[in-house]
Amino acid sequence: MQRALTSALRLTRPWRPLQACGCASHGTASDPEIQVRSLAGPDQDQEIESQKGITEILMNRPRALNALGNVFVSELLEALAQLQEDRRVRVLIFRSGVKGVFCAGADLKEREQMSEAEVGVFVQRLRGLMNKIAFPAPTIAAMDGFALGGGLELALACDLRVAAASSAVMGLIETTRGLLPGAGGTQRLPRCLGVALAKELIFTGRRLSGTQAQALGLVNHSVAQNEEGNAAYHRARELAQEILPQAPIAVRLGKVAIDRGMEVDIASGMAIEGMCYAQNIPTRDRLEGMAAFREKRPPRFVGE
């Protein structure tokens, strides 16, 4: 495996396009709808000057408030495919380049032009997208604004969620539009909050503030918004920096054990945990962790 960044962030790489994303710049309607930036810093042992550690996916479709249209979905799928096998990516943050909005959900104007058959195919693509967001490395949704319908489904597909207390507004509002959640919301929300509460929120189409969402356990952290409108993003960065120094293979295997274990009975879940634990035993990072403890120094995990 490739070595990974283990120190705090010091250098920032510019927004860059992936092969399917055109030429990236900053926040105008003509930019690619999905942009990628890797944050990098010096490796602790100085063998490699800088490597990826935290990667950000910027959603940038201002004219449609980051609505999930065909181009948006295609570019996001391409970005995830290109990042999927890159083990230098230890944390992936989803954020918005459109102030006041995380993701407004389905592009209903675009959807209106589709036939019934085309709608079915497109919604299936959305489900596939949400499954791809279940990335090998930890994922964080930074919600500084509206996350409605498919926008909340995107956030639910992430491991962790951070929301601005007042400016973030979220909800599975599909029933208010004559629809039901179709990109994983009926499955992920009850797994997050429990069946009864998920039913109440979906049946009513209720919208929640960031503060209310944290009280229910829908988001991990709720923060007061700042003048720039990106407080949730900054808190997500802080959270990513807490994850970054930890042993990356152990973190990824822990994610597998939790995600797969939640789908089965506890005896089967314990077996899954055992298989994940066994995969971690031969790693250099496990030996490094024990050596660092013995020598009373910080560990230097390399992802091997």
CSV table of N, CA and C in Angstrom, one decimal, residues 149-284:
chain,number,residue,atom,x,y,z
A,149,GLY,N,-34.4,16.1,0.6
A,149,GLY,CA,-34.7,14.9,-0.3
A,149,GLY,C,-33.4,14.2,-0.5
A,150,GLY,N,-33.0,14.1,-1.8
A,150,GLY,CA,-31.8,13.4,-2.2
A,150,GLY,C,-30.5,14.0,-1.6
A,151,GLY,N,-30.6,15.3,-1.3
A,151,GLY,CA,-29.5,15.9,-0.6
A,151,GLY,C,-29.2,15.3,0.8
A,152,LEU,N,-30.3,15.1,1.5
A,152,LEU,CA,-30.1,14.4,2.8
A,152,LEU,C,-29.8,13.0,2.6
A,153,GLU,N,-30.3,12.3,1.6
A,153,GLU,CA,-29.9,10.9,1.3
A,153,GLU,C,-28.4,10.8,1.0
A,154,LEU,N,-27.9,11.8,0.3
A,154,LEU,CA,-26.4,11.9,0.1
A,154,LEU,C,-25.7,12.0,1.4
A,155,ALA,N,-26.1,12.8,2.3
A,155,ALA,CA,-25.5,13.0,3.6
A,155,ALA,C,-25.6,11.7,4.4
A,156,LEU,N,-26.8,11.1,4.4
A,156,LEU,CA,-27.0,9.8,5.1
A,156,LEU,C,-26.1,8.7,4.6
A,157,ALA,N,-25.7,8.8,3.4
A,157,ALA,CA,-24.7,7.8,2.8
A,157,ALA,C,-23.3,7.9,3.4
A,158,CYS,N,-23.0,9.1,3.9
A,158,CYS,CA,-21.7,9.4,4.5
A,158,CYS,C,-21.7,8.8,5.9
A,159,ASP,N,-20.5,8.5,6.4
A,159,ASP,CA,-20.3,8.0,7.8
A,159,ASP,C,-20.7,9.0,8.9
A,160,LEU,N,-20.3,10.2,8.7
A,160,LEU,CA,-20.4,11.3,9.7
A,160,LEU,C,-21.0,12.5,9.0
A,161,ARG,N,-21.8,13.3,9.8
A,161,ARG,CA,-22.4,14.5,9.3
A,161,ARG,C,-22.2,15.6,10.3
A,162,VAL,N,-21.9,16.8,9.8
A,162,VAL,CA,-21.7,18.0,10.6
A,162,VAL,C,-22.6,19.1,9.9
A,163,ALA,N,-23.4,19.8,10.8
A,163,ALA,CA,-24.3,20.8,10.3
A,163,ALA,C,-24.2,22.1,11.0
A,164,ALA,N,-24.5,23.2,10.2
A,164,ALA,CA,-24.6,24.5,10.8
A,164,ALA,C,-25.9,24.5,11.6
A,165,ALA,N,-25.9,25.1,12.8
A,165,ALA,CA,-27.0,25.0,13.7
A,165,ALA,C,-28.3,25.6,13.1
A,166,SER,N,-28.2,26.8,12.5
A,166,SER,CA,-29.4,27.5,12.0
A,166,SER,C,-29.5,27.4,10.5
A,167,SER,N,-28.4,27.6,9.8
A,167,SER,CA,-28.5,27.7,8.3
A,167,SER,C,-28.7,26.3,7.6
A,168,ALA,N,-28.3,25.2,8.3
A,168,ALA,CA,-28.6,23.9,7.7
A,168,ALA,C,-30.0,23.5,7.9
A,169,VAL,N,-30.7,23.2,6.9
A,169,VAL,CA,-32.1,22.7,7.0
A,169,VAL,C,-32.2,21.4,6.2
A,170,MET,N,-32.6,20.3,6.9
A,170,MET,CA,-32.6,19.0,6.3
A,170,MET,C,-33.9,18.3,6.5
A,171,GLY,N,-34.2,17.4,5.5
A,171,GLY,CA,-35.4,16.6,5.6
A,171,GLY,C,-35.6,15.7,4.4
A,172,LEU,N,-36.3,14.6,4.6
A,172,LEU,CA,-36.7,13.8,3.5
A,172,LEU,C,-38.2,14.2,3.1
A,173,ILE,N,-38.2,15.2,2.3
A,173,ILE,CA,-39.5,15.9,2.0
A,173,ILE,C,-40.3,15.4,0.8
A,174,GLU,N,-39.9,14.2,0.3
A,174,GLU,CA,-40.5,13.7,-0.9
A,174,GLU,C,-42.0,13.5,-0.8
A,175,THR,N,-42.5,13.2,0.3
A,175,THR,CA,-44.0,13.0,0.4
A,175,THR,C,-44.8,14.3,0.2
A,176,THR,N,-44.1,15.5,0.4
A,176,THR,CA,-44.7,16.7,0.1
A,176,THR,C,-44.7,17.0,-1.4
A,177,ARG,N,-44.1,16.2,-2.2
A,177,ARG,CA,-44.0,16.4,-3.7
A,177,ARG,C,-44.7,15.2,-4.4
A,178,GLY,N,-45.4,14.4,-3.6
A,178,GLY,CA,-46.1,13.3,-4.2
A,178,GLY,C,-45.2,12.1,-4.5
A,179,LEU,N,-44.0,12.1,-3.8
A,179,LEU,CA,-43.0,11.0,-4.0
A,179,LEU,C,-42.7,10.3,-2.7
A,180,LEU,N,-41.8,9.4,-2.8
A,180,LEU,CA,-41.2,8.8,-1.5
A,180,LEU,C,-39.7,8.8,-1.7
A,181,PRO,N,-38.9,8.8,-0.7
A,181,PRO,CA,-37.5,8.7,-0.8
A,181,PRO,C,-37.1,7.5,-1.7
A,182,GLY,N,-36.2,7.7,-2.7
A,182,GLY,CA,-35.9,6.6,-3.6
A,182,GLY,C,-34.4,6.4,-3.8
A,183,ALA,N,-33.6,7.1,-3.0
A,183,ALA,CA,-32.1,6.9,-3.1
A,183,ALA,C,-31.5,6.4,-1.8
A,184,GLY,N,-32.3,5.6,-1.1
A,184,GLY,CA,-31.8,5.0,0.1
A,184,GLY,C,-32.3,5.6,1.4
A,185,GLY,N,-33.1,6.7,1.3
A,185,GLY,CA,-33.6,7.3,2.5
A,185,GLY,C,-34.5,6.4,3.4
A,186,THR,N,-35.3,5.6,2.8
A,186,THR,CA,-36.2,4.7,3.6
A,186,THR,C,-35.4,3.6,4.3
A,187,GLN,N,-34.2,3.4,3.9
A,187,GLN,CA,-33.3,2.4,4.5
A,187,GLN,C,-32.3,3.0,5.5
A,188,ARG,N,-31.7,4.1,5.1
A,188,ARG,CA,-30.6,4.6,5.9
A,188,ARG,C,-31.1,5.4,7.1
A,189,LEU,N,-32.3,6.1,6.9
A,189,LEU,CA,-32.8,6.9,8.0
A,189,LEU,C,-33.2,6.1,9.2
A,190,PRO,N,-34.0,5.0,9.0
A,190,PRO,CA,-34.3,4.1,10.2
A,190,PRO,C,-33.1,3.5,10.8
A,191,ARG,N,-32.1,3.2,10.0
A,191,ARG,CA,-30.8,2.6,10.6
A,191,ARG,C,-30.1,3.7,11.4
A,192,CYS,N,-30.3,4.9,11.1
A,192,CYS,CA,-29.7,6.0,11.8
A,192,CYS,C,-30.4,6.4,13.1
A,193,LEU,N,-31.8,6.5,13.0
A,193,LEU,CA,-32.6,7.1,14.0
A,193,LEU,C,-33.5,6.1,14.7
A,194,GLY,N,-33.7,4.9,14.1
A,194,GLY,CA,-34.7,4.0,14.6
A,194,GLY,C,-36.0,4.1,13.7
A,195,VAL,N,-36.8,3.0,13.7
A,195,VAL,CA,-37.9,2.9,12.8
A,195,VAL,C,-39.0,3.9,13.0
A,196,ALA,N,-39.4,4.1,14.3
A,196,ALA,CA,-40.6,4.9,14.5
A,196,ALA,C,-40.3,6.4,14.2
A,197,LEU,N,-39.1,6.9,14.6
A,197,LEU,CA,-38.8,8.3,14.3
A,197,LEU,C,-38.6,8.5,12.8
A,198,ALA,N,-37.9,7.5,12.1
A,198,ALA,CA,-37.8,7.7,10.7
A,198,ALA,C,-39.1,7.7,10.0
A,199,LYS,N,-40.0,6.9,10.4
A,199,LYS,CA,-41.4,6.9,9.8
A,199,LYS,C,-42.0,8.3,10.0
A,200,GLU,N,-41.9,8.8,11.2
A,200,GLU,CA,-42.5,10.1,11.5
A,200,GLU,C,-42.0,11.2,10.6
A,201,LEU,N,-40.7,11.2,10.4
A,201,LEU,CA,-40.0,12.2,9.6
A,201,LEU,C,-40.4,12.1,8.1
A,202,ILE,N,-40.4,10.8,7.6
A,202,ILE,CA,-40.8,10.6,6.2
A,202,ILE,C,-42.2,10.8,6.0
A,203,PHE,N,-43.1,10.4,6.9
A,203,PHE,CA,-44.6,10.5,6.7
A,203,PHE,C,-44.9,12.0,6.6
A,204,THR,N,-44.3,12.8,7.5
A,204,THR,CA,-44.6,14.2,7.6
A,204,THR,C,-43.9,15.1,6.6
A,205,GLY,N,-42.7,14.6,6.1
A,205,GLY,CA,-41.9,15.5,5.3
A,205,GLY,C,-41.3,16.6,6.1
A,206,ARG,N,-41.1,16.4,7.4
A,206,ARG,CA,-40.6,17.5,8.3
A,206,ARG,C,-39.2,17.9,8.0
A,207,ARG,N,-39.0,19.2,8.1
A,207,ARG,CA,-37.7,19.8,8.0
A,207,ARG,C,-37.1,20.1,9.3
A,208,LEU,N,-35.8,19.8,9.5
A,208,LEU,CA,-35.1,20.0,10.8
A,208,LEU,C,-33.9,21.0,10.6
A,209,SER,N,-33.7,21.8,11.6
A,209,SER,CA,-32.5,22.6,11.7
A,209,SER,C,-31.3,21.8,12.1
A,210,GLY,N,-30.1,22.3,12.0
A,210,GLY,CA,-29.0,21.6,12.5
A,210,GLY,C,-29.0,21.2,13.9
A,211,THR,N,-29.5,22.2,14.7
A,211,THR,CA,-29.7,21.9,16.2
A,211,THR,C,-30.6,20.8,16.5
A,212,GLN,N,-31.8,20.8,15.8
A,212,GLN,CA,-32.8,19.7,16.0
A,212,GLN,C,-32.2,18.4,15.5
A,213,ALA,N,-31.5,18.4,14.4
A,213,ALA,CA,-30.9,17.2,13.9
A,213,ALA,C,-29.9,16.6,14.8
A,214,GLN,N,-29.1,17.4,15.5
A,214,GLN,CA,-28.2,16.8,16.4
A,214,GLN,C,-28.9,16.3,17.6
A,215,ALA,N,-29.9,16.9,18.1
A,215,ALA,CA,-30.7,16.4,19.2
A,215,ALA,C,-31.3,15.0,19.0
A,216,LEU,N,-31.6,14.8,17.7
A,216,LEU,CA,-32.2,13.5,17.3
A,216,LEU,C,-31.1,12.4,17.0
A,217,GLY,N,-29.9,12.9,16.8
A,217,GLY,CA,-28.8,12.0,16.5
A,217,GLY,C,-28.6,11.8,15.0
A,218,LEU,N,-29.2,12.7,14.2
A,218,LEU,CA,-29.1,12.7,12.7
A,218,LEU,C,-27.8,13.2,12.3
A,219,VAL,N,-27.2,14.2,13.0
A,219,VAL,CA,-25.9,14.7,12.7
A,219,VAL,C,-25.0,14.5,13.9
A,220,ASN,N,-23.7,14.4,13.7
A,220,ASN,CA,-22.7,14.2,14.8
A,220,ASN,C,-22.5,15.5,15.6
A,221,HIS,N,-22.4,16.6,14.8
A,221,HIS,CA,-22.1,17.9,15.4
A,221,HIS,C,-22.9,19.0,14.8
A,222,SER,N,-23.3,19.9,15.6
A,222,SER,CA,-24.0,21.1,15.1
A,222,SER,C,-23.2,22.3,15.6
A,223,VAL,N,-22.9,23.2,14.7
A,223,VAL,CA,-22.0,24.4,15.1
A,223,VAL,C,-22.7,25.7,14.6
A,224,ALA,N,-22.4,26.7,15.4
A,224,ALA,CA,-22.9,28.1,15.1
A,224,ALA,C,-22.3,28.5,13.7
A,225,GLN,N,-23.2,29.1,12.9
A,225,GLN,CA,-22.7,29.5,11.6
A,225,GLN,C,-21.8,30.8,11.7
A,226,ASN,N,-20.8,30.9,10.8
A,226,ASN,CA,-20.0,32.1,10.8
A,226,ASN,C,-20.3,33.0,9.6
A,227,GLU,N,-19.7,34.1,9.5
A,227,GLU,CA,-20.0,35.1,8.5
A,227,GLU,C,-19.8,34.6,7.1
A,228,GLU,N,-18.8,33.7,6.9
A,228,GLU,CA,-18.5,33.2,5.6
A,228,GLU,C,-19.5,32.1,5.2
A,229,GLY,N,-20.3,31.6,6.1
A,229,GLY,CA,-21.2,30.6,5.8
A,229,GLY,C,-20.7,29.2,5.7
A,230,ASN,N,-19.5,28.9,6.3
A,230,ASN,CA,-18.9,27.6,6.1
A,230,ASN,C,-18.4,27.0,7.4
A,231,ALA,N,-19.1,27.3,8.5
A,231,ALA,CA,-18.7,26.8,9.8
A,231,ALA,C,-18.7,25.2,9.9
A,232,ALA,N,-19.7,24.6,9.3
A,232,ALA,CA,-19.8,23.1,9.3
A,232,ALA,C,-18.6,22.5,8.5
A,233,TYR,N,-18.2,23.2,7.4
A,233,TYR,CA,-17.1,22.7,6.7
A,233,TYR,C,-15.8,22.7,7.6
A,234,HIS,N,-15.6,23.8,8.3
A,234,HIS,CA,-14.4,23.9,9.2
A,234,HIS,C,-14.5,22.9,10.3
A,235,ARG,N,-15.7,22.6,10.8
A,235,ARG,CA,-15.8,21.6,11.9
A,235,ARG,C,-15.5,20.2,11.3
A,236,ALA,N,-16.0,20.0,10.0
A,236,ALA,CA,-15.7,18.7,9.3
A,236,ALA,C,-14.2,18.6,9.1
A,237,ARG,N,-13.5,19.6,8.8
A,237,ARG,CA,-12.0,19.6,8.7
A,237,ARG,C,-11.4,19.2,10.0
A,238,GLU,N,-11.8,19.8,11.1
A,238,GLU,CA,-11.3,19.4,12.4
A,238,GLU,C,-11.5,18.0,12.7
A,239,LEU,N,-12.7,17.5,12.4
A,239,LEU,CA,-13.0,16.1,12.6
A,239,LEU,C,-12.1,15.2,11.8
A,240,ALA,N,-11.9,15.5,10.5
A,240,ALA,CA,-11.1,14.8,9.6
A,240,ALA,C,-9.6,14.7,10.1
A,241,GLN,N,-9.2,15.8,10.7
A,241,GLN,CA,-7.8,15.9,11.2
A,241,GLN,C,-7.7,15.0,12.5
A,242,GLU,N,-8.8,14.8,13.2
A,242,GLU,CA,-8.7,13.8,14.3
A,242,GLU,C,-8.5,12.4,13.8
A,243,ILE,N,-9.2,12.1,12.7
A,243,ILE,CA,-9.1,10.7,12.1
A,243,ILE,C,-7.8,10.5,11.4
A,244,LEU,N,-7.2,11.5,10.8
A,244,LEU,CA,-6.1,11.4,9.9
A,244,LEU,C,-4.9,10.7,10.5
A,245,PRO,N,-4.5,10.9,11.8
A,245,PRO,CA,-3.3,10.3,12.3
A,245,PRO,C,-3.5,8.8,12.7
A,246,GLN,N,-4.7,8.3,12.7
A,246,GLN,CA,-4.9,7.0,13.2
A,246,GLN,C,-4.5,5.9,12.1
A,247,ALA,N,-4.3,4.7,12.5
A,247,ALA,CA,-3.9,3.7,11.6
A,247,ALA,C,-4.9,3.5,10.5
A,248,PRO,N,-4.6,3.8,9.2
A,248,PRO,CA,-5.6,3.8,8.2
A,248,PRO,C,-6.2,2.4,7.8
A,249,ILE,N,-5.5,1.4,7.9
A,249,ILE,CA,-6.0,0.0,7.6
A,249,ILE,C,-7.0,-0.3,8.8
A,250,ALA,N,-6.6,-0.1,10.0
A,250,ALA,CA,-7.5,-0.4,11.1
A,250,ALA,C,-8.8,0.4,11.0
A,251,VAL,N,-8.7,1.7,10.6
A,251,VAL,CA,-9.9,2.5,10.5
A,251,VAL,C,-10.8,2.0,9.4
A,252,ARG,N,-10.2,1.6,8.3
A,252,ARG,CA,-11.1,1.1,7.2
A,252,ARG,C,-11.7,-0.3,7.6
A,253,LEU,N,-10.9,-1.1,8.2
A,253,LEU,CA,-11.5,-2.4,8.7
A,253,LEU,C,-12.5,-2.2,9.7
A,254,GLY,N,-12.3,-1.2,10.6
A,254,GLY,CA,-13.4,-0.9,11.6
A,254,GLY,C,-14.7,-0.5,11.0
A,255,LYS,N,-14.5,0.3,9.9
A,255,LYS,CA,-15.7,0.7,9.1
A,255,LYS,C,-16.4,-0.5,8.5
A,256,VAL,N,-15.7,-1.4,7.9
A,256,VAL,CA,-16.3,-2.6,7.4
A,256,VAL,C,-17.0,-3.4,8.4
A,257,ALA,N,-16.4,-3.6,9.6
A,257,ALA,CA,-16.9,-4.4,10.7
A,257,ALA,C,-18.3,-3.8,11.1
A,258,ILE,N,-18.3,-2.5,11.3
A,258,ILE,CA,-19.5,-1.8,11.8
A,258,ILE,C,-20.6,-1.9,10.7
A,259,ASP,N,-20.3,-1.5,9.5
A,259,ASP,CA,-21.3,-1.4,8.4
A,259,ASP,C,-21.9,-2.8,8.1
A,260,ARG,N,-21.0,-3.8,8.0
A,260,ARG,CA,-21.6,-5.2,7.7
A,260,ARG,C,-22.2,-5.8,8.9
A,261,GLY,N,-21.6,-5.5,10.0
A,261,GLY,CA,-22.2,-6.1,11.3
A,261,GLY,C,-23.6,-5.6,11.6
A,262,MET,N,-23.9,-4.4,11.2
A,262,MET,CA,-25.2,-3.8,11.5
A,262,MET,C,-26.3,-4.5,10.7
A,263,GLU,N,-25.9,-5.2,9.7
A,263,GLU,CA,-26.9,-5.8,8.8
A,263,GLU,C,-27.3,-7.3,9.2
A,264,VAL,N,-26.6,-7.8,10.2
A,264,VAL,CA,-26.8,-9.2,10.6
A,264,VAL,C,-27.0,-9.3,12.1
A,265,ASP,N,-27.3,-10.5,12.5
A,265,ASP,CA,-27.4,-10.8,14.0
A,265,ASP,C,-26.1,-10.6,14.7
A,266,ILE,N,-26.1,-10.5,16.0
A,266,ILE,CA,-24.8,-10.2,16.7
A,266,ILE,C,-23.8,-11.3,16.6
A,267,ALA,N,-24.2,-12.5,16.5
A,267,ALA,CA,-23.3,-13.6,16.4
A,267,ALA,C,-22.5,-13.5,15.1
A,268,SER,N,-23.3,-13.3,14.0
A,268,SER,CA,-22.7,-13.1,12.7
A,268,SER,C,-21.8,-11.8,12.7
A,269,GLY,N,-22.3,-10.8,13.4
A,269,GLY,CA,-21.5,-9.6,13.5
A,269,GLY,C,-20.1,-9.8,14.2
A,270,MET,N,-20.2,-10.6,15.2
A,270,MET,CA,-18.9,-10.9,15.9
A,270,MET,C,-18.0,-11.7,15.0
A,271,ALA,N,-18.5,-12.5,14.2
A,271,ALA,CA,-17.7,-13.3,13.2
A,271,ALA,C,-17.1,-12.3,12.2
A,272,ILE,N,-17.8,-11.3,11.7
A,272,ILE,CA,-17.3,-10.3,10.8
A,272,ILE,C,-16.2,-9.5,11.5
A,273,GLU,N,-16.4,-9.1,12.7
A,273,GLU,CA,-15.4,-8.4,13.5
A,273,GLU,C,-14.1,-9.3,13.6
A,274,GLY,N,-14.3,-10.6,13.8
A,274,GLY,CA,-13.1,-11.4,13.9
A,274,GLY,C,-12.3,-11.5,12.6
A,275,MET,N,-13.0,-11.6,11.5
A,275,MET,CA,-12.4,-11.6,10.2
A,275,MET,C,-11.6,-10.3,9.9
A,276,CYS,N,-12.2,-9.2,10.3
A,276,CYS,CA,-11.6,-7.9,10.1
A,276,CYS,C,-10.3,-7.8,11.0
A,277,TYR,N,-10.5,-8.3,12.2
A,277,TYR,CA,-9.3,-8.2,13.1
A,277,TYR,C,-8.2,-9.0,12.6
A,278,ALA,N,-8.5,-10.2,12.1
A,278,ALA,CA,-7.5,-11.1,11.6
A,278,ALA,C,-6.7,-10.5,10.4
A,279,GLN,N,-7.4,-9.7,9.6
A,279,GLN,CA,-6.8,-9.0,8.4
A,279,GLN,C,-5.8,-8.0,8.9
A,280,ASN,N,-6.1,-7.4,10.1
A,280,ASN,CA,-5.2,-6.3,10.6
A,280,ASN,C,-3.9,-6.9,11.3
A,281,ILE,N,-4.0,-8.1,11.7
A,281,ILE,CA,-2.9,-8.6,12.5
A,281,ILE,C,-1.5,-8.6,11.8
A,282,PRO,N,-1.5,-8.9,10.5
A,282,PRO,CA,-0.1,-8.9,9.8
A,282,PRO,C,0.4,-7.6,9.4
A,283,THR,N,-0.3,-6.5,9.7
A,283,THR,CA,0.1,-5.2,9.2
A,283,THR,C,1.3,-4.6,9.9
A,284,ARG,N,2.0,-3.8,9.2
A,284,ARG,CA,3.1,-3.1,9.8
A,284,ARG,C,2.6,-2.1,10.8
